Coordinates of N, CA and C in Angstrom, one line a residue:
X1 N 99.7 33.5 73.9 CA 98.4 34.3 74.6 C 97.4 34.6 73.3
X2 N 96.1 34.0 73.6 CA 95.3 34.2 72.5 C 94.7 35.7 72.5
X3 N 94.1 36.1 71.3 CA 93.6 37.2 71.1 C 92.3 37.7 71.9
X4 N 91.6 36.9 72.2 CA 90.5 37.0 73.2 C 91.0 37.3 74.6
X5 N 92.2 36.6 75.1 CA 92.6 36.5 76.4 C 93.4 38.1 76.4
X6 N 93.9 38.5 75.4 CA 94.6 39.7 75.6 C 93.5 40.8 75.5
X7 N 92.3 40.8 74.7 CA 91.4 41.7 74.7 C 90.6 41.9 76.1
X8 N 90.4 40.6 76.8 CA 89.8 40.6 78.0 C 90.6 41.2 79.1
X9 N 91.9 41.0 79.2 CA 93.1 41.6 80.0 C 93.0 43.2 79.8
X10 N 93.0 43.4 78.4 CA 93.1 45.0 78.2 C 91.8 45.7 78.5
X11 N 90.8 45.0 78.5 CA 89.4 45.4 79.2 C 89.5 45.6 80.6
X12 N 90.0 44.8 81.3 CA 90.3 44.7 82.8 C 91.0 45.9 83.2
X13 N 92.2 46.1 82.5 CA 93.1 47.3 82.8 C 92.2 48.6 82.6
X14 N 91.6 48.8 81.4 CA 90.7 50.1 81.3 C 89.7 50.2 82.3
X15 N 89.1 49.1 82.9 CA 88.2 49.4 83.9 C 88.8 49.9 85.0
X16 N 90.1 49.3 85.3 CA 90.7 49.9 86.7 C 91.1 51.3 86.6
X17 N 91.5 51.6 85.5 CA 91.9 53.1 85.3 C 90.6 54.0 85.6
X18 N 89.8 53.7 84.9 CA 88.4 54.1 84.9 C 87.9 54.4 86.5
X19 N 88.3 53.3 87.2 CA 87.8 53.4 88.6 C 88.5 54.4 89.2
X20 N 89.8 54.5 89.0 CA 90.6 55.2 89.7 C 90.1 56.7 89.4
X21 N 89.9 57.1 88.3 CA 89.2 58.5 88.1 C 88.2 58.7 88.7
X22 N 87.2 57.7 88.6 CA 85.8 57.8 89.0 C 85.7 58.0 90.7
X23 N 86.6 57.4 91.2 CA 86.5 57.5 92.8 C 87.4 58.7 93.4
X24 N 88.7 59.0 92.5 CA 89.5 60.0 92.9 C 90.6 60.0 93.4
X25 N 90.5 58.6 94.2 CA 91.7 58.2 95.0 C 91.7 56.7 95.1
X26 N 92.7 56.0 95.0 CA 92.8 54.5 94.8 C 92.6 53.8 96.3
X27 N 91.8 52.8 96.4 CA 91.8 52.0 97.2 C 92.2 50.5 96.8
X28 N 93.1 49.8 97.6 CA 93.4 48.6 97.4 C 92.9 47.6 98.7
X29 N 92.4 46.7 98.1 CA 91.9 45.7 99.2 C 92.4 44.3 98.8
X30 N 92.9 43.7 100.0 CA 93.6 42.4 99.9 C 92.1 41.6 100.4
X31 N 92.0 40.4 99.6 CA 91.0 39.5 100.3 C 91.7 38.0 100.1
X32 N 91.3 37.0 100.9 CA 91.8 35.8 100.8 C 91.6 35.0 102.1
X33 N 92.1 33.8 102.3 CA 91.8 32.7 103.3 C 92.3 33.5 104.7
X34 N 91.9 32.9 105.8 CA 92.5 33.4 107.1 C 94.0 32.9 107.3
X35 N 95.1 33.8 107.5 CA 96.2 33.4 107.5 C 96.8 33.4 106.0
X36 N 96.4 34.0 105.1 CA 97.0 34.1 103.8 C 98.0 35.2 103.6
X37 N 98.2 36.1 104.7 CA 99.1 37.0 104.9 C 98.5 38.6 104.3
X38 N 97.3 38.7 104.6 CA 96.6 39.9 103.9 C 97.4 41.1 105.0
X39 N 97.1 41.0 106.1 CA 97.6 41.9 107.0 C 98.9 42.4 106.9
X40 N 100.0 41.4 107.0 CA 101.3 41.5 106.7 C 101.7 42.1 105.6
X41 N 101.2 41.7 104.5 CA 101.4 42.1 103.2 C 100.9 43.5 103.0
X42 N 99.7 43.6 103.4 CA 98.9 45.0 103.4 C 99.8 46.3 104.0
X43 N 100.4 46.0 105.1 CA 101.2 47.3 105.9 C 102.4 47.4 105.1
X44 N 103.2 46.4 104.6 CA 104.3 46.6 103.6 C 103.7 47.4 102.2
X45 N 102.7 46.9 101.8 CA 102.4 47.5 100.7 C 102.2 48.9 100.8
X46 N 101.4 49.3 101.9 CA 100.9 50.8 102.1 C 102.3 51.3 102.4
X47 N 103.3 50.8 103.0 CA 104.3 51.4 103.3 C 105.1 52.0 102.0
X48 N 105.0 51.0 101.1 CA 105.9 51.2 99.6 C 105.0 52.3 99.0
X49 N 103.7 52.2 99.1 CA 103.0 53.3 98.3 C 102.8 54.8 99.1
X50 N 103.4 54.6 100.4 CA 103.1 55.9 101.2 C 101.6 56.2 101.4
X51 N 100.8 55.2 101.6 CA 99.4 55.5 101.8 C 99.2 54.8 103.3
X52 N 98.0 55.2 103.7 CA 97.5 54.6 104.9 C 97.2 53.1 104.9
X53 N 97.0 52.4 106.1 CA 96.7 50.7 106.0 C 95.7 50.7 107.1
X54 N 94.7 49.6 106.7 CA 93.7 49.8 107.8 C 93.3 48.1 107.7
X55 N 93.3 47.5 108.9 CA 93.0 46.0 109.0 C 91.3 46.0 109.6
X56 N 90.7 45.7 108.5 CA 89.1 45.5 108.8 C 88.9 45.0 110.2
X57 N 89.6 43.6 110.5 CA 89.1 43.1 111.7 C 89.8 43.8 113.0
X58 N 90.8 44.7 112.7 CA 91.1 45.5 113.8 C 90.4 46.6 114.0
X59 N 89.5 47.0 113.2 CA 88.6 48.2 113.2 C 87.4 47.5 113.8
X60 N 87.0 46.2 113.6 CA 85.8 45.8 114.2 C 86.3 45.6 115.6
X61 N 87.3 44.9 116.1 CA 87.6 44.8 117.5 C 87.7 46.0 118.3
X62 N 88.1 47.2 117.5 CA 88.3 48.5 118.4 C 86.6 48.8 118.8
X63 N 85.9 48.7 117.7 CA 84.5 49.0 118.1 C 84.0 48.1 119.0
X64 N 84.0 46.9 119.1 CA 83.5 45.9 120.1 C 84.1 45.8 121.4
X65 N 85.2 46.4 121.6 CA 86.0 46.4 122.7 C 86.4 45.3 123.3
X66 N 86.6 44.2 122.4 CA 87.0 42.9 122.7 C 87.4 42.1 121.4
X67 N 88.0 40.8 121.6 CA 88.5 40.2 120.4 C 87.3 39.7 119.8
X68 N 87.6 39.6 118.3 CA 86.6 38.8 117.6 C 86.1 37.5 118.1
X69 N 86.9 36.8 118.6 CA 86.6 35.4 119.1 C 85.7 35.3 120.2
X70 N 86.0 36.2 121.1 CA 85.2 36.2 122.2 C 83.6 36.9 121.6
X71 N 83.6 37.7 120.9 CA 82.3 38.2 120.1 C 81.4 37.0 119.6
X72 N 82.4 36.2 118.6 CA 82.1 35.0 117.9 C 81.4 33.9 118.8
X73 N 82.1 33.9 119.9 CA 81.4 32.8 120.4 C 80.2 33.0 121.4
X74 N 80.2 34.4 121.6 CA 78.8 34.7 122.3 C 77.6 35.1 121.8
X75 N 78.0 35.7 120.7 CA 76.9 36.2 119.7 C 76.7 35.5 118.2
X76 N 77.8 34.7 118.1 CA 77.4 33.9 116.7 C 77.9 34.5 115.6
X77 N 78.1 33.8 114.4 CA 78.6 34.2 113.2 C 77.6 35.2 112.6
X78 N 76.5 35.1 112.5 CA 75.6 36.0 112.0 C 75.7 37.5 112.2
X79 N 75.6 37.6 113.7 CA 76.0 38.9 114.3 C 77.3 39.5 113.9
X80 N 78.2 38.7 113.9 CA 79.8 39.2 113.3 C 79.5 39.7 112.1
X81 N 79.1 38.8 111.2 CA 78.9 39.3 109.8 C 78.5 40.5 109.3
X82 N 77.2 40.8 110.3 CA 76.4 42.1 110.0 C 77.2 43.3 110.5
X83 N 78.2 43.3 111.4 CA 78.9 44.3 111.9 C 80.0 44.4 110.8
X84 N 80.6 43.3 110.2 CA 81.4 43.3 109.3 C 81.1 43.9 108.2
X85 N 79.9 43.7 107.6 CA 79.4 44.2 106.4 C 79.4 45.8 106.5
X86 N 78.8 46.3 107.9 CA 78.8 47.8 108.0 C 80.3 48.3 108.0
X87 N 81.4 47.8 108.4 CA 82.6 48.1 108.4 C 83.3 48.3 107.1
X88 N 83.0 47.2 106.1 CA 83.5 47.0 104.8 C 82.8 48.2 104.1
X89 N 81.4 48.5 104.2 CA 81.0 49.6 103.4 C 81.8 50.8 104.0
X90 N 81.8 51.3 105.3 CA 82.3 52.4 105.6 C 83.8 52.6 105.0
X91 N 84.6 51.5 105.2 CA 86.1 51.7 104.7 C 86.4 51.8 103.3
X92 N 85.3 51.2 102.5 CA 85.4 51.5 101.0 C 84.7 52.6 100.5
X93 N 84.1 53.4 101.5 CA 83.3 54.8 100.9 C 84.5 55.8 101.1
X94 N 85.6 55.5 102.2 CA 86.4 56.6 102.3 C 87.3 57.0 101.3
X95 N 87.3 58.1 100.9 CA 88.2 58.4 99.7 C 89.7 58.4 99.8
X96 N 90.1 58.2 101.0 CA 91.7 58.5 101.1 C 92.3 57.4 100.7
X97 N 93.4 57.6 99.9 CA 94.1 56.3 99.4 C 94.6 55.4 100.6
X98 N 94.3 54.3 100.5 CA 94.7 53.3 101.4 C 94.8 52.1 101.1
X99 N 95.5 51.0 101.9 CA 95.2 49.6 101.6 C 94.2 48.9 102.5
X100 N 93.5 48.0 102.2 CA 92.6 47.7 103.3 C 92.7 46.0 103.3
X101 N 93.1 45.6 104.5 CA 93.2 43.9 104.7 C 91.7 43.5 105.4
X102 N 91.1 42.6 104.4 CA 89.9 42.1 104.8 C 89.9 41.0 105.7
X103 N 88.7 40.6 106.4 CA 88.8 39.3 107.1 C 88.6 38.2 106.1
X104 N 88.9 37.0 106.5 CA 88.7 35.8 105.5 C 87.7 35.8 105.1
X105 N 86.7 35.9 105.9 CA 85.2 35.7 105.6 C 84.4 36.9 104.9
X106 N 85.1 37.7 104.9 CA 84.3 39.3 104.1 C 83.8 38.9 103.0
X107 N 84.2 38.0 101.9 CA 83.8 38.0 100.7 C 82.5 37.0 100.9
X108 N 82.2 36.4 101.9 CA 80.6 35.7 102.0 C 79.7 36.1 101.5
X109 N 79.6 37.8 101.9 CA 78.3 38.4 101.8 C 78.4 39.2 100.3
X110 N 77.0 39.2 99.5 CA 77.2 39.7 98.3 C 77.5 41.3 98.4
X111 N 76.8 41.8 99.4 CA 77.0 43.2 99.7 C 78.5 43.4 99.7
X112 N 79.3 42.9 100.5 CA 80.8 43.0 100.5 C 81.5 43.0 99.1
X113 N 81.1 41.8 98.7 CA 81.7 41.3 97.3 C 81.6 42.7 96.3
X114 N 80.4 43.0 96.3 CA 80.1 44.3 95.4 C 80.8 45.7 95.8
X115 N 80.7 45.9 97.1 CA 81.5 47.0 97.7 C 83.1 47.1 97.4
X116 N 83.7 45.9 97.6 CA 84.9 45.8 97.5 C 85.4 45.7 96.0
X117 N 84.5 45.0 94.9 CA 84.7 45.0 93.5 C 84.6 46.5 92.9
X118 N 83.5 47.0 93.3 CA 83.2 48.3 92.7 C 84.0 49.6 93.1
X119 N 84.3 49.7 94.3 CA 84.9 50.7 94.9 C 86.6 50.5 95.1
X120 N 87.1 49.3 95.1 CA 88.5 49.1 95.3 C 89.1 48.4 94.0
X121 N 90.3 48.3 94.1 CA 91.3 47.2 93.3 C 91.4 46.4 94.1
X122 N 91.0 45.2 93.7 CA 90.9 43.9 94.8 C 92.1 42.8 94.3
X123 N 92.9 42.5 95.3 CA 94.0 41.6 95.2 C 93.4 40.1 96.0
X124 N 93.5 39.3 95.4 CA 93.1 37.9 96.0 C 94.6 37.3 96.3
X125 N 95.1 37.1 97.6 CA 96.3 36.4 97.9 C 95.9 35.0 98.2
X126 N 96.3 34.3 97.1 CA 95.4 32.9 97.2 C 96.6 31.8 97.9
X127 N 95.9 31.0 98.7 CA 97.2 30.2 99.5 C 96.2 28.9 99.4
X128 N 96.9 27.8 99.3 CA 96.3 26.2 99.5 C 95.8 26.0 100.8
X129 N 94.9 25.2 101.0 CA 94.7 25.0 102.6 C 96.1 24.1 103.1
X130 N 96.8 23.5 102.2 CA 98.0 22.8 103.1 C 99.0 23.9 103.4
X131 N 99.1 25.2 102.9 CA 100.0 26.1 102.8 C 99.4 26.9 104.1
X132 N 98.2 27.0 104.3 CA 97.3 27.9 105.5 C 97.4 26.9 106.9
X133 N 97.5 25.7 106.6 CA 97.6 24.8 107.8 C 98.9 25.0 108.4
X134 N 99.8 25.0 107.6 CA 101.3 24.8 108.1 C 101.5 26.2 108.9
X135 N 100.9 27.3 108.3 CA 101.1 28.7 108.9 C 100.3 28.7 110.3
X136 N 99.1 28.1 110.4 CA 98.0 28.4 111.3 C 97.9 27.2 112.4
X137 N 98.7 26.2 112.2 CA 98.5 25.0 113.0 C 98.4 25.3 114.6
X138 N 99.3 26.3 115.0 CA 99.3 26.5 116.4 C 98.4 28.0 116.8
X139 N 97.5 28.5 115.8 CA 97.0 29.7 116.0 C 95.7 29.4 117.0
X140 N 95.4 29.9 118.0 CA 94.2 29.6 118.8 C 93.3 30.8 118.9
X141 N 93.4 32.0 117.8 CA 92.5 33.1 117.9 C 91.5 32.9 116.7
X142 N 91.6 32.1 115.9 CA 90.6 32.2 114.9 C 89.7 31.4 115.0
X143 N 88.5 32.0 115.3 CA 87.2 31.2 115.9 C 87.1 29.8 114.8
X144 N 86.7 30.0 113.7 CA 86.4 28.8 112.8 C 87.4 27.6 112.9
X145 N 88.7 28.1 113.3 CA 89.7 26.8 112.9 C 89.7 26.0 114.4
X146 N 88.9 26.5 115.3 CA 89.1 25.6 116.9 C 88.3 24.4 116.8
X147 N 88.6 23.6 115.9 CA 88.0 22.3 115.6 C 89.0 21.1 115.8
X148 N 88.6 19.8 115.7 CA 89.4 18.7 115.9 C 90.4 18.5 114.8
X149 N 89.9 18.9 113.6 CA 91.0 18.6 112.2 C 90.8 19.9 111.5
X150 N 91.7 21.0 112.0 CA 91.5 22.2 111.3 C 92.2 22.1 109.7
X151 N 92.7 21.1 109.1 CA 93.2 20.9 107.9 C 91.7 20.7 107.3
X152 N 91.3 19.7 107.7 CA 89.9 19.3 106.8 C 88.9 20.5 106.8
X153 N 88.8 21.4 107.9 CA 88.2 22.5 108.2 C 88.6 23.7 107.1
X154 N 90.0 23.8 106.7 CA 90.6 24.7 105.8 C 90.1 24.3 104.5
X155 N 90.3 23.1 104.2 CA 89.8 22.6 102.8 C 88.5 22.7 102.6
X156 N 87.4 22.8 103.3 CA 86.0 23.0 103.4 C 85.9 24.4 103.3
X157 N 86.4 25.2 104.0 CA 86.3 26.8 103.9 C 86.8 27.1 102.4
X158 N 87.9 26.6 102.0 CA 88.6 26.9 100.4 C 87.7 26.4 99.7
X159 N 87.0 25.3 99.6 CA 86.2 25.1 98.7 C 84.8 26.0 98.2
X160 N 84.5 26.6 99.4 CA 83.5 27.5 99.4 C 84.0 28.7 99.0
X161 N 84.8 29.3 99.8 CA 85.3 30.9 99.5 C 86.2 31.0 98.2
X162 N 87.0 30.2 97.8 CA 87.8 30.4 96.6 C 87.1 31.0 95.3
X163 N 86.0 30.2 95.0 CA 85.0 31.0 93.7 C 84.4 32.4 94.4
X164 N 84.3 32.9 95.5 CA 83.8 34.1 95.9 C 85.1 35.1 96.0
X165 N 86.4 34.5 96.3 CA 87.1 35.4 96.1 C 87.9 35.8 94.9
X166 N 87.4 34.9 93.9 CA 87.8 35.0 92.6 C 86.7 36.0 91.8
X167 N 85.6 35.8 92.3 CA 84.6 36.9 91.8 C 84.8 38.1 92.2
X168 N 85.1 38.3 93.3 CA 85.4 39.7 94.0 C 86.7 40.5 93.3
X169 N 87.7 39.6 93.2 CA 89.1 40.0 92.8 C 89.4 40.6 91.1
X170 N 90.0 41.5 91.3 CA 90.8 42.1 89.9 C 91.8 41.3 89.5
X171 N 92.5 41.0 90.6 CA 94.0 40.1 90.3 C 94.1 39.0 91.4
X172 N 94.9 38.2 91.1 CA 95.0 36.9 91.8 C 96.6 36.9 91.9
X173 N 97.1 36.5 93.2 CA 98.5 36.5 93.4 C 98.7 35.2 94.2
X174 N 99.5 34.1 93.6 CA 99.7 32.8 94.5 C 100.8 33.1 95.3
X175 N 100.4 32.9 96.6 CA 101.3 33.2 97.6 C 102.6 32.3 97.8
X176 N 102.1 30.9 97.7 CA 103.4 30.0 97.9 C 104.1 30.1 99.0
X177 N 105.4 30.1 98.9 CA 106.5 30.5 100.0 C 107.3 31.7 99.7
X178 N 107.1 32.6 98.9 CA 107.9 33.8 98.6 C 107.8 34.5 100.1
X179 N 108.8 35.3 100.2 CA 109.0 36.2 101.4 C 108.1 37.2 101.2
X180 N 107.6 38.0 102.2 CA 106.7 39.2 102.3 C 107.0 40.1 101.3
X181 N 108.4 40.6 101.1 CA 108.7 41.6 100.4 C 108.4 41.1 98.6
X182 N 108.6 39.7 98.7 CA 108.4 39.2 97.1 C 107.1 39.3 96.9
X183 N 106.3 39.0 97.8 CA 104.8 39.1 97.5 C 104.4 40.5 97.2
X184 N 104.7 41.2 98.1 CA 104.4 42.7 97.7 C 105.0 43.4 96.5
X185 N 106.1 42.9 96.1 CA 106.6 43.2 94.7 C 105.5 42.6 93.5
X186 N 105.3 41.4 93.8 CA 104.3 40.8 92.9 C 103.0 41.3 92.7
X187 N 102.6 41.9 93.9 CA 101.2 42.9 93.8 C 101.6 44.2 93.0
X188 N 102.4 44.7 93.4 CA 103.0 46.1 92.8 C 102.9 45.9 91.4
X189 N 103.8 44.8 90.8 CA 103.8 44.5 89.6 C 102.6 44.5 88.7
X190 N 101.6 43.6 89.4 CA 100.2 43.4 88.8 C 99.7 44.9 88.5
X191 N 99.6 45.7 89.6 CA 99.1 47.1 89.7 C 99.9 47.8 88.7
X192 N 101.0 47.7 88.5 CA 101.6 48.5 87.5 C 101.5 48.1 86.1
X193 N 101.4 47.2 85.9 CA 100.7 46.4 84.6 C 99.5 47.0 84.0
X194 N 98.6 47.3 85.1 CA 97.3 47.8 84.9 C 97.3 49.3 84.7
X195 N 98.6 50.0 84.9 CA 98.5 51.3 85.3 C 98.0 52.1 86.2
X196 N 98.0 51.3 87.3 CA 97.3 51.9 88.5 C 98.3 52.3 89.4
X197 N 99.6 52.0 89.4 CA 100.6 52.7 90.2 C 101.8 53.1 89.2
X198 N 102.2 53.9 89.7 CA 103.7 54.3 88.8 C 104.5 53.1 88.5
X199 N 105.4 53.1 87.5 CA 106.3 52.0 87.5 C 107.2 51.9 88.4
X200 N 107.9 52.8 88.8 CA 109.0 52.9 90.0 C 108.5 51.9 91.1
X201 N 107.3 52.0 91.5 CA 106.9 51.5 92.9 C 106.9 50.0 92.6
X202 N 106.7 49.4 91.3 CA 106.8 47.9 91.3 C 108.1 47.2 91.4
X203 N 109.1 48.0 91.6 CA 110.4 47.5 91.8 C 110.7 47.7 93.4
X204 N 111.6 46.8 93.6 CA 112.2 46.7 95.0 C 112.8 47.9 95.4
X205 N 112.7 48.3 96.5 CA 113.9 49.7 97.0 C 115.2 49.4 97.0
X206 N 115.4 47.9 97.3 CA 116.8 47.5 97.5 C 117.5 47.1 96.3
X207 N 116.6 46.3 95.7 CA 117.1 45.6 94.1 C 116.7 46.5 93.1
X208 N 117.7 47.0 92.1 CA 117.4 47.8 91.3 C 116.6 47.1 90.2
X209 N 115.5 47.7 89.2 CA 114.9 46.9 88.4 C 115.9 46.2 87.2
X210 N 115.4 44.8 86.8 CA 116.2 44.5 85.7 C 115.9 45.2 84.4
X211 N 116.9 45.0 83.5 CA 117.2 45.7 82.3 C 116.7 44.9 81.5

């Protein structure tokens, strides 16, 4: 590991610790492509931390009184993104310790990326288009994937969004094919290394930590 890399990582850890002190309570936000596991991992992560969990898309649907797909089809993407931006702003201003699962397109807007990066510790759950296609090929509830060639669509979305997720994130976790509990442990270990969460939370409650 180069000296420059160590210095960069050390600086990142100090920034995250300063962030925790500055906002008085830690917010962890998960970003990534549709089907990347943000909601599933987020719920288990919140349970391990004994924090609350909020799904930004669920908040939007509650306010709309209908599904995102129905609103998307009637009002269009721009109207949805405006509402999403307001919800992201509100969720990231709430000082209650919580884990936030964002929608797959939340990072498309500069305002959302700034709010998430500056107010939260952001973890990018990174999945390849091929992995996502395997998980989502039978999903009919995601508006942007209701096309003739969803794999090609996922590849196009990934090409645009991957750099934006990276810009927004403090940490990147490659999802691959691990179990949800393994992914949660991977996230917790990243946060423990940064000094953001206590060390004992980075280990599975079933498997003892390795000596």
